[in-house]
Coordinates of C-alpha atoms in Angstrom, one line a residue:
M2 CA -0.1 -0.1 -0.1
L3 CA 2.8 2.4 0.8
F4 CA 4.3 1.9 -2.7
R5 CA 1.0 2.9 -4.3
S6 CA 0.3 5.7 -1.9
G7 CA 3.4 7.6 -2.8
G8 CA 4.8 7.0 0.5
F9 CA 4.4 9.0 3.7
P10 CA 6.3 12.2 4.8
R11 CA 9.0 12.0 7.5
R12 CA 7.3 11.5 10.7
S13 CA 7.8 14.6 13.0
P14 CA 6.4 15.1 16.4
T15 CA 2.6 16.2 16.5
A16 CA 2.0 19.7 17.7
A17 CA -1.6 20.6 18.9
R18 CA -2.8 23.6 20.3
R19 CA -6.2 24.3 21.9
V20 CA -8.1 27.1 20.2
G21 CA -11.2 27.4 22.3
T22 CA -13.7 25.7 24.8
E23 CA -17.5 26.0 24.7
E24 CA -20.0 24.5 27.1
K25 CA -23.5 24.3 25.9
E26 CA -26.5 21.7 25.5
G27 CA -25.0 19.4 28.0
R28 CA -21.6 19.2 25.9
R29 CA -18.1 20.5 26.4
T30 CA -16.4 21.1 23.0
E31 CA -12.8 22.0 22.7
G32 CA -11.4 23.3 19.4
W33 CA -8.0 22.1 18.5
I34 CA -5.4 22.4 15.6
L35 CA -3.1 19.5 14.9
K36 CA 0.0 19.8 12.7
T37 CA 0.2 16.5 11.0
E38 CA 3.2 17.4 8.9
P39 CA 5.2 20.7 8.1
G40 CA 2.7 23.1 6.6
V41 CA -0.5 21.0 7.2
E42 CA -2.7 21.8 10.2
I43 CA -6.0 19.8 10.7
P44 CA -8.9 21.5 12.7
M45 CA -10.5 19.3 15.1
V46 CA -12.9 19.2 18.0
R47 CA -13.0 17.1 21.0
I48 CA -16.6 16.5 22.5
R49 CA -17.8 14.9 25.6
S50 CA -21.0 15.0 27.6
Q51 CA -20.8 17.8 30.5
G52 CA -20.0 16.2 33.8
S53 CA -18.1 13.4 32.4
A54 CA -14.3 13.4 32.9
P55 CA -12.1 13.0 29.9
G56 CA -12.1 9.3 29.6
L57 CA -9.8 6.5 28.2
R58 CA -12.3 5.7 25.5
T59 CA -12.2 8.0 22.4
A60 CA -13.7 7.7 19.0
L61 CA -12.5 9.5 15.9
V62 CA -15.7 10.2 13.8
L63 CA -14.9 11.0 10.1
H64 CA -17.3 12.5 7.5
L65 CA -16.4 13.8 3.8
E66 CA -18.1 17.1 4.9
G67 CA -15.8 17.5 7.7
K68 CA -16.3 17.8 11.5
E69 CA -19.2 19.9 11.5
A70 CA -21.2 17.2 9.7
A71 CA -19.7 14.6 12.0
Q72 CA -20.8 16.3 15.1
Q73 CA -24.6 16.4 13.7
S74 CA -24.5 12.6 12.9
D75 CA -26.4 9.9 14.8
V76 CA -23.0 8.2 15.3
C77 CA -21.7 11.0 17.4
A78 CA -24.9 11.3 19.4
S79 CA -24.7 7.6 20.2
L80 CA -21.1 7.6 21.2
L81 CA -21.7 10.8 23.4
A82 CA -24.6 9.1 25.0
S83 CA -22.6 6.0 25.9
G84 CA -19.9 8.0 27.4
V85 CA -17.4 8.0 24.7
E86 CA -15.4 11.0 24.2
V87 CA -15.8 12.1 20.3
V88 CA -13.2 13.6 18.2
A89 CA -14.0 14.9 14.7
C90 CA -11.7 16.6 12.3
D91 CA -11.4 18.3 8.9
L92 CA -9.0 16.2 6.7
R93 CA -7.3 17.8 4.0
A94 CA -9.8 19.2 1.5
T95 CA -12.9 18.7 3.8
G96 CA -14.7 21.0 6.0
E97 CA -13.1 24.2 6.5
T98 CA -9.9 23.1 4.8
R99 CA -11.9 22.5 1.6
V100 CA -10.6 24.5 -1.3
A101 CA -13.1 26.9 -2.9
D102 CA -14.4 25.7 -6.4
D103 CA -13.0 22.2 -5.8
R104 CA -15.4 20.5 -8.0
I105 CA -15.6 20.0 -11.6
A106 CA -19.1 18.6 -13.0
D107 CA -20.0 16.0 -10.4
A108 CA -16.5 15.4 -9.3
D109 CA -16.0 16.7 -5.8
W110 CA -12.5 17.2 -4.6
H111 CA -11.4 17.3 -8.2
N112 CA -8.6 19.8 -8.0
S113 CA -7.4 18.4 -4.7
A114 CA -7.1 14.9 -6.1
E115 CA -5.4 16.0 -9.1
W116 CA -3.0 18.1 -7.2
G117 CA -1.9 15.1 -5.0
L118 CA -1.3 13.0 -8.1
W119 CA 0.9 15.8 -9.4
I120 CA 3.0 15.8 -6.2
G121 CA 2.8 11.9 -6.0
R122 CA 0.7 11.7 -3.0
P123 CA -2.9 11.0 -3.8
L124 CA -5.4 12.5 -1.7
L125 CA -6.5 9.2 -0.3
A126 CA -3.0 8.7 1.0
Q127 CA -2.8 12.2 2.5
W128 CA -6.2 11.5 4.3
T129 CA -4.8 8.3 5.6
W130 CA -1.7 10.1 7.0
D131 CA -3.9 12.6 8.6
V132 CA -6.0 9.8 10.2
L133 CA -2.7 8.1 11.4
R134 CA -1.4 11.3 13.0
V135 CA -4.7 12.2 14.7
V136 CA -5.0 8.8 16.1
E137 CA -1.1 8.9 17.3
H138 CA -1.8 12.2 19.1
L139 CA -4.9 10.9 20.8
Q140 CA -3.1 7.7 21.8
S141 CA -0.3 9.7 23.4
S142 CA -2.4 9.9 26.6
P143 CA -1.5 6.6 28.7
G144 CA -4.2 3.9 28.3
R145 CA -6.4 5.7 26.0
R146 CA -8.2 3.6 23.3
V147 CA -9.2 5.0 20.1
A148 CA -11.7 3.7 17.8
V149 CA -12.3 5.2 14.3
H150 CA -15.8 5.6 13.0
S151 CA -16.5 6.8 9.5
I152 CA -19.8 7.9 7.8
G153 CA -19.9 7.5 4.0
P154 CA -17.1 7.1 1.5
I155 CA -14.5 8.5 3.8
G156 CA -14.4 5.1 5.5
V157 CA -11.8 4.0 2.9
A158 CA -9.2 6.4 4.6
A159 CA -10.2 4.7 7.9
V160 CA -9.7 1.1 6.4
C161 CA -6.4 2.3 4.8
A162 CA -5.3 3.6 8.3
A163 CA -6.2 0.3 9.9
A164 CA -4.4 -1.7 7.3
I165 CA -1.2 0.3 8.4
D166 CA -1.8 0.6 12.3
A167 CA -2.5 -2.5 14.0
T168 CA -4.0 -0.7 17.0
L169 CA -7.0 0.6 15.1

């Protein structure tokens, strides 16, 4: 798989910074920015039910429309109701990282996918790398278990990440 993906960049320490906290509707939501590689920052949110302590069970929920769509999903609501901390992020070219006019006819992400091919790193490989780096950051807390849930076609990035990282 690594051969076909164009390979991955050299691993560097992940750097995350909190950009805000909000408490409403029984939820605590923290905004974060995670640097997955030099020049690439992924916006993410960490959500837990109010009153619950940050747990050792965390679910990364992926959606092609980004973290806002993931937060609105039934999957997110169900996980939160069961006491699981939910993390949602905007992988490259999704959510707030989406490039304006990145569509040709019915092909979403056309330009981003094409640019990825030009640089020898297909968009799927870039998404896979981002998933791996988000999970690595989340697992940096001792004892934390991370599951990856996906909604729709973005699941292929989750499957690719699981093929590379046996902890998923």
